[in-house]
Coordinates of C-alpha atoms and ligand atoms in Angstrom, one line a residue:
M984 CA 0.2 -0.2 0.2
D985 CA 1.0 3.4 -0.4
A986 CA -0.1 4.9 2.6
A987 CA -1.5 3.9 5.9
V988 CA -1.4 4.9 9.6
V989 CA 1.7 5.7 11.5
L990 CA 0.8 3.2 14.2
N991 CA 2.0 -0.7 13.2
T992 CA -0.3 -2.4 16.1
V993 CA -3.6 -1.5 14.4
T994 CA -6.0 -4.3 12.6
T995 CA -7.0 -3.6 8.7
S996 CA -10.6 -3.5 9.7
G997 CA -10.1 -0.8 12.4
I998 CA -8.8 1.3 10.2
V999 CA -10.7 0.8 7.0
S1000 CA -14.3 1.0 9.3
T1001 CA -13.3 4.3 10.9
G1002 CA -11.9 6.0 7.8
C1003 CA -8.5 6.3 9.0
H1004 CA -5.7 8.3 6.7
G1005 CA -2.0 8.3 5.9
A1006 CA 0.2 11.0 4.9
R1007 CA 0.0 10.5 1.4
C1008 CA -1.2 14.2 -0.2
A1009 CA -2.6 12.8 -3.2
N1010 CA -4.6 9.9 -1.6
S1011 CA -7.8 10.1 0.0
T1012 CA -8.6 7.6 2.9
I1013 CA -7.5 4.2 3.2
P1014 CA -10.9 2.7 2.8
E1015 CA -10.8 4.4 -0.7
K1016 CA -8.2 1.4 -1.6
V1017 CA -10.4 -1.4 -0.8
I1018 CA -12.3 -2.8 -4.3
S1019 CA -14.4 -5.4 -1.9
F1020 CA -15.7 -6.3 1.0
Q1021 CA -17.5 -9.5 2.6
I1022 CA -19.2 -8.8 5.7
V1023 CA -21.5 -10.9 7.6
T1024 CA -24.3 -9.0 8.8
A1025 CA -26.8 -9.4 12.2
N1026 CA -29.0 -11.9 10.3
G1027 CA -25.9 -14.1 9.8
E1028 CA -25.9 -13.4 6.1
L1029 CA -22.9 -13.1 4.3
R1030 CA -22.9 -10.0 1.9
E1031 CA -20.8 -8.9 -0.8
F1032 CA -20.0 -5.1 -1.7
S1033 CA -17.7 -3.5 -4.3
D1034 CA -18.5 -0.5 -6.8
E1035 CA -19.7 -2.8 -9.4
I1036 CA -22.4 -4.2 -7.3
D1037 CA -23.4 -0.9 -6.2
P1038 CA -21.3 2.0 -5.7
V1039 CA -23.6 4.0 -2.9
E1040 CA -23.8 0.7 -0.9
M1041 CA -20.2 0.2 -1.3
S1042 CA -19.3 3.8 -0.4
A1043 CA -21.4 3.4 2.9
A1044 CA -19.9 -0.2 3.7
R1045 CA -16.1 1.7 3.2
I1046 CA -16.5 3.9 6.4
S1047 CA -19.2 1.7 8.4
F1048 CA -18.2 1.8 12.0
G1049 CA -19.0 -1.8 12.2
L1050 CA -22.6 -0.8 11.9
L1051 CA -23.3 -2.8 8.8
G1052 CA -21.8 -6.0 10.6
I1053 CA -18.5 -7.8 10.7
I1054 CA -16.0 -7.3 7.9
Y1055 CA -15.0 -11.3 7.2
K1056 CA -13.0 -10.3 4.2
L1057 CA -11.7 -7.2 2.2
T1058 CA -9.5 -6.7 -0.7
F1059 CA -7.2 -3.7 -1.2
I1060 CA -5.4 -2.1 -4.0
V1061 CA -1.6 -3.1 -3.6
E1062 CA 1.5 -2.1 -5.8
P1063 CA 5.0 -3.7 -5.8
M1064 CA 7.5 -2.7 -3.0
F1065 CA 8.9 0.9 -3.6
N1066 CA 11.6 3.3 -2.0
L1067 CA 10.9 6.7 -0.4
I1068 CA 13.3 9.3 0.6
M1069 CA 12.5 10.4 4.1
K1070 CA 13.2 14.2 5.4
D1071 CA 13.1 15.5 8.7
N1072 CA 13.8 19.1 8.8
F1073 CA 13.5 21.4 12.0
P1074 CA 13.0 25.2 10.5
K1075 CA 12.1 28.0 12.6
I1076 CA 8.4 28.9 12.3
S1077 CA 9.6 32.8 11.2
D1078 CA 11.2 31.5 8.7
Y1079 CA 9.3 28.5 6.8
W1080 CA 5.8 29.1 7.7
K1081 CA 4.4 30.9 4.7
P1082 CA 1.7 29.6 2.5
E1083 CA 3.9 29.3 -0.8
N1084 CA 6.4 27.4 1.1
L1085 CA 3.9 24.8 2.3
K1086 CA 2.0 24.6 -1.2
N1087 CA 5.7 24.0 -2.8
D1088 CA 6.6 21.0 -0.1
V1089 CA 2.9 19.6 -0.8
L1090 CA 2.9 19.7 -4.9
N1091 CA 7.0 18.4 -4.7
N1092 CA 6.5 15.6 -2.4
D1093 CA 4.5 12.5 -1.9
S1094 CA 3.6 13.5 1.4
V1095 CA 4.2 16.2 4.3
E1096 CA 3.5 15.8 7.7
V1097 CA 4.1 19.2 10.0
F1098 CA 4.5 19.0 13.8
Y1099 CA 4.6 21.8 16.1
W1100 CA 6.1 20.8 19.6
P1101 CA 4.7 23.3 22.4
F1102 CA 7.6 25.5 23.8
N1103 CA 10.5 23.8 21.8
A1104 CA 13.0 27.0 22.1
A1105 CA 14.5 27.8 25.0
G1106 CA 13.1 31.0 27.3
L1107 CA 9.6 30.6 26.5
N1108 CA 9.6 32.8 23.3
E1109 CA 7.3 31.8 20.6
K1110 CA 9.3 33.9 18.3
N1111 CA 12.0 31.1 18.2
D1112 CA 10.1 28.1 18.1
K1113 CA 10.6 25.5 15.5
L1114 CA 8.4 23.3 13.5
W1115 CA 9.1 19.3 12.5
V1116 CA 8.4 18.9 8.8
K1117 CA 8.9 15.2 7.4
T1118 CA 8.4 15.0 4.1
C1119 CA 8.5 11.8 1.4
K1120 CA 9.4 11.5 -2.0
R1121 CA 9.1 8.3 -4.5
T1122 CA 12.4 7.2 -6.0
N1123 CA 14.1 4.7 -8.0
L1124 CA 17.3 4.6 -6.1
N1125 CA 18.3 2.0 -3.6
V1126 CA 17.9 2.2 0.3
T1127 CA 20.6 3.7 2.1
E1128 CA 19.5 2.1 5.2
S1129 CA 19.5 -2.0 5.7
Q1130 CA 16.3 -3.9 7.0
I1131 CA 18.9 -4.5 10.5
E1132 CA 19.3 -0.7 11.0
E1133 CA 15.6 -0.3 10.9
Q1134 CA 15.0 -2.7 13.0
F1135 CA 17.8 -1.3 15.5
G1136 CA 16.2 1.8 15.2
S1137 CA 13.1 0.9 16.0
A1138 CA 13.8 -1.2 19.0
F1139 CA 15.5 1.9 20.3
Q1140 CA 12.5 4.1 19.6
N1141 CA 10.5 1.7 21.6
L1142 CA 12.9 2.2 24.4
E1143 CA 12.7 6.3 23.8
L1144 CA 9.2 6.2 24.6
E1145 CA 8.7 4.0 27.2
F1146 CA 11.4 6.6 29.0
G1147 CA 9.0 9.4 27.4
D1148 CA 5.9 8.2 28.8
R1149 CA 7.6 8.3 32.6
V1150 CA 8.5 11.7 31.9
Y1151 CA 5.5 12.8 30.9
Q1152 CA 3.8 11.6 34.0
H1153 CA 5.7 14.1 35.6
I1154 CA 4.0 16.9 33.3
V1155 CA 0.5 15.4 34.6
K1156 CA 1.5 15.9 38.2
F1157 CA 3.5 19.4 37.8
P1158 CA 1.8 21.2 34.7
E1159 CA 3.9 24.3 35.3
S1160 CA 7.0 21.8 34.2
T1161 CA 5.5 21.5 30.9
P1162 CA 7.6 24.2 28.8
Y1163 CA 10.7 22.8 30.2
I1164 CA 10.1 19.0 29.9
T1165 CA 8.7 19.7 26.3
H1166 CA 11.9 21.5 25.7
F1167 CA 14.0 18.6 26.6
L1168 CA 12.0 16.3 25.1
F1169 CA 12.1 18.2 21.4
K1170 CA 16.1 18.5 22.0
A1171 CA 16.5 15.2 23.4
G1172 CA 14.5 12.7 21.3
V1173 CA 12.9 14.8 18.6
E1174 CA 15.3 17.6 16.5
H1175 CA 17.5 15.0 14.4
E1176 CA 17.6 16.3 11.0
S1177 CA 18.1 13.5 8.9
E1178 CA 17.7 12.1 5.1
K1179 CA 17.5 8.6 4.0
I1180 CA 16.1 6.3 1.5
I1181 CA 14.1 3.8 3.0
Q1182 CA 11.4 1.0 1.7
A1183 CA 7.8 2.7 1.7
P1184 CA 6.4 0.5 5.0
D1185 CA 9.6 1.5 7.1
A1186 CA 8.6 5.7 5.9
I1187 CA 5.1 4.9 6.4
H1188 CA 5.7 3.3 10.2
Y1189 CA 8.3 5.5 10.8
Q1190 CA 7.7 5.9 14.7
N1191 CA 7.7 2.9 16.7
G1192 CA 6.3 2.7 20.6
I1193 CA 4.0 5.1 20.0
D1194 CA 1.5 3.2 22.1
H1195 CA 3.6 3.6 25.1
I1196 CA 2.3 7.1 25.4
P1197 CA -1.5 7.0 26.6
C1198 CA -2.4 10.3 25.0
M1199 CA -5.7 12.3 24.5
D1200 CA -6.1 13.2 20.6
L1201 CA -8.8 15.6 18.6
E1202 CA -8.5 15.8 15.0
F1203 CA -10.7 17.8 12.6
A1204 CA -10.5 18.0 8.7
I1205 CA -10.2 21.5 7.2
K1206 CA -10.7 22.2 3.7
I1207 CA -7.7 23.9 2.2
N1208 CA -8.2 26.9 0.4
N1209 CA -6.3 27.7 -2.6
D1210 CA -3.2 29.6 -1.3
F1211 CA -3.1 27.4 1.5
S1212 CA -3.1 30.2 3.8
N1213 CA -6.0 28.9 6.1
V1214 CA -3.4 26.0 7.4
I1215 CA -1.0 28.5 8.1
D1216 CA -3.7 30.3 10.2
E1217 CA -4.8 27.5 12.4
I1218 CA -1.5 26.7 13.2
N1219 CA -0.5 29.9 13.8
Y1220 CA -3.9 29.8 16.1
I1221 CA -2.4 27.1 18.1
V1222 CA 0.9 28.6 18.8
K1223 CA -0.5 32.0 20.0
R1224 CA -2.8 30.2 22.1
I1225 CA -0.7 28.1 23.8
Y1226 CA 1.6 31.1 24.7
E1227 CA -1.2 33.1 25.9
L1228 CA -2.6 29.9 28.4
A1229 CA 0.7 29.4 29.7
A1230 CA 1.2 33.3 30.7
D1231 CA -1.9 32.3 32.8
K1232 CA -0.3 29.0 34.1
K1233 CA -2.3 26.6 31.7
Y1234 CA -0.6 24.3 29.4
P1235 CA -3.2 21.9 27.8
L1236 CA -1.1 20.8 24.9
N1237 CA 2.2 18.6 26.0
I1238 CA 2.6 16.6 23.0
A1239 CA 2.1 18.2 19.7
A1240 CA 0.1 19.8 17.1
E1241 CA 0.4 17.9 14.1
F1242 CA -1.2 17.8 10.5
R1243 CA -1.1 15.8 7.2
I1244 CA -2.9 16.5 3.9
N1245 CA -5.0 14.2 1.7
K1246 CA -7.4 15.0 -1.1
A1247 CA -11.2 14.5 -0.6
S1248 CA -13.2 11.3 -0.2
K1249 CA -16.2 10.4 -1.8
C1250 CA -17.1 7.8 1.2
L1251 CA -20.1 9.1 2.9
L1252 CA -19.1 9.0 6.5
A1253 CA -15.3 10.5 5.7
S1254 CA -14.4 13.3 7.8
T1255 CA -12.8 14.6 4.3
Y1256 CA -16.0 13.9 2.3
D1257 CA -16.6 16.2 -0.8
E1258 CA -18.1 16.3 -4.2
N1259 CA -14.7 17.8 -5.9
P1260 CA -12.1 14.4 -5.3
D1261 CA -9.1 17.3 -6.3
T1262 CA -10.0 19.4 -2.9
Y1263 CA -6.9 19.2 -0.4
Y1264 CA -8.0 18.4 3.0
C1265 CA -5.6 19.4 6.4
L1266 CA -6.0 16.7 9.1
L1267 CA -5.1 18.6 12.1
E1268 CA -5.0 17.4 15.3
I1269 CA -3.6 18.0 18.6
L1270 CA -2.2 15.6 21.3
S1271 CA -1.6 15.6 24.8
I1272 CA -0.5 13.1 27.3
N1273 CA -3.6 11.2 29.1
G1274 CA -4.9 13.1 32.3
T1275 CA -3.6 16.6 30.9
Q1276 CA -5.3 19.4 32.4
G1277 CA -7.5 21.9 30.4
F1278 CA -7.1 19.6 27.5
L1279 CA -11.0 19.1 27.0
D1280 CA -11.5 23.0 27.4
F1281 CA -9.3 23.7 24.7
S1282 CA -10.3 21.0 22.3
I1283 CA -13.6 22.7 23.0
E1284 CA -12.3 26.0 21.9
L1285 CA -10.6 24.5 18.7
S1286 CA -13.7 22.3 18.1
E1287 CA -16.2 25.3 17.8
R1288 CA -13.6 27.5 16.0
W1289 CA -13.0 25.0 13.2
M1290 CA -16.5 23.7 13.1
K1291 CA -17.6 27.6 12.6
K1292 CA -14.9 28.9 10.1
Y1293 CA -14.7 25.8 7.9
N1294 CA -17.6 23.4 8.9
A1295 CA -15.0 21.1 9.8
Q1296 CA -15.9 17.6 10.4
P1297 CA -14.2 15.4 13.4
H1298 CA -12.2 12.2 12.7
W1299 CA -14.1 10.0 15.0
A1300 CA -10.9 7.8 15.1
K1301 CA -8.9 10.3 16.7
C1302 CA -11.8 11.9 18.8
G1303 CA -12.0 9.8 22.2
N1304 CA -13.1 12.3 24.0
M1305 CA -15.2 14.1 21.3
F1306 CA -18.5 12.9 23.0
L1307 CA -17.3 14.9 25.9
V1308 CA -16.4 17.7 23.7
L1309 CA -19.9 17.7 22.2
F1310 CA -21.6 17.5 25.4
H1311 CA -19.8 20.7 26.6
M1312 CA -21.0 22.3 23.4
C1313 CA -24.5 21.4 23.7
V1314 CA -24.8 22.6 27.1
N1315 CA -23.0 25.8 26.1
I1316 CA -25.6 26.4 23.3
W1317 CA -28.5 25.5 25.8
E1318 CA -26.8 28.1 28.5
N1319 CA -27.2 30.7 25.8
V1320 CA -30.5 30.2 24.7
Ligands
LIG809 C1 -1.2 6.0 18.7 C2 -2.3 6.1 17.7 C3 -1.6 6.7 16.6 C4 -3.0 7.0 15.4 N1 -2.6 7.0 14.1 C5 -3.4 7.0 13.3 C6 -3.1 7.9 11.9 O1 -2.3 8.1 11.3 N2 -4.1 7.9 11.4 C7 -5.3 7.7 11.3 O2 -6.2 8.1 10.4 N3 -5.9 7.2 12.7 C8 -4.9 6.6 13.6 N4 -4.9 6.4 14.7 C9 -6.2 6.1 15.0 C10 -6.6 4.6 14.8 O3 -6.1 4.0 13.2 C11 -8.1 4.2 14.9 O4 -8.5 4.0 16.1 C12 -8.5 2.7 14.5 O5 -9.6 2.3 14.9 C13 -7.4 1.7 15.6 O6 -7.4 0.4 14.8 P1 -8.0 -0.8 16.0 O7 -7.4 -2.2 14.8 O8 -6.8 -0.7 17.0 O9 -9.4 -0.6 16.0 P2 -10.6 -1.2 16.8 O10 -10.6 -0.4 18.2 O11 -10.2 -2.8 16.9 O12 -11.6 -1.2 15.8 C14 -12.2 0.3 15.8 C15 -13.6 0.2 15.2 O13 -13.7 -0.5 13.9 C16 -14.8 -1.4 13.5 N5 -13.8 -2.4 13.3 C17 -13.1 -3.4 13.9 N6 -12.8 -4.6 13.4 C18 -14.2 -4.6 12.5 C19 -14.4 -5.7 11.6 N7 -13.8 -7.2 11.7 N8 -15.7 -5.7 11.2 C20 -16.6 -4.3 11.2 N9 -15.8 -3.3 12.2 C21 -14.5 -3.5 12.5 C22 -15.6 -1.3 15.0 O14 -16.4 -0.3 14.9 C23 -14.6 -0.8 16.0 O15 -14.7 -0.1 17.4 C24 -4.1 6.6 15.9 C25 -4.6 6.2 17.0 C26 -3.5 6.0 18.2 C27 -3.9 5.6 19.6

């Protein structure tokens, strides 16, 4: 497959039925790569779904959240193994963060993933903060890392993230330590410029051991405007709010704000559903360690903003506490009636 979720411990049906996505800009959701399903329905019948049999039913089956029954078998479009040049850069926000730079990266790479790690520069000064920009581009060149090197790297990442989780527990107990700890973790474990050629699955699942970091997550799909300026605006908004809240001794974001870019999906329940398949969507998310104070309030603030400004839809697979967010939003609306 040419794209998938970063996590490598998920099941095929789990990522398909919840409409998951990878980072490949020209792709849509992963379920769009499924060409047929066999589903056991509630009355025990084995039903076949495909575009040839019924495209509307197939569109519902692609993202079904388990509601049509149990997926027994599915068939994906796959291709022969290929290699990707994977680059990790850490430009200063003030240098890189312009619509034309982002658009250029999207149009000239297979995938682009951008992270904002809170308080990553010393001295609590947002002007010096950096972004982590990960790009992948298909190549016919040979790999520069052997499978053994990749496996060693993965084992090391596992240990790193086990250690990271222990450090994060300190943040939960002492939120005011957030800027120091996130700065330390960024310098020690994240900020390593690199460029290597690896096999596609190693690039897609580039981070091992993320399941060691039990986190809270909120992700929305935002339709990107022509010049990509709204993606710039939304990251700027998050950075600005993180510093405003820190001045008030509130630290709701302690892992990262992150986004990937995909094209629109034709699946009825996709967060990136759109009639025009060439429309780009930004899948923007915030992640904090479980138990982080203020994460729910920050999620409500961002959800309200993105729904009002862009009619953005949540990615349910990454909105574990979205029901709480929606509940609080309904209470707010009710109180204002
Ligand atoms: C650390 C982390 C990183 C992640 N990264 C990404 C990412 O990069 N991109 C992204 O889009 N998402 C990502 N996710 C979200 C994740 O991919 C989804 O939550 C996915 O559903 C998990 O797969 P699972 O196999 O654990 O699902 P499960 O929890 O087992 O299943 C999820 C749902 O799928 C349905 N389902 C599962 N199996 C079947 C079946 N056989 N038949 C019918 N329905 C079924 C059910 O409704 C079930 O509730 C990430 C999550 C975490 C925790």
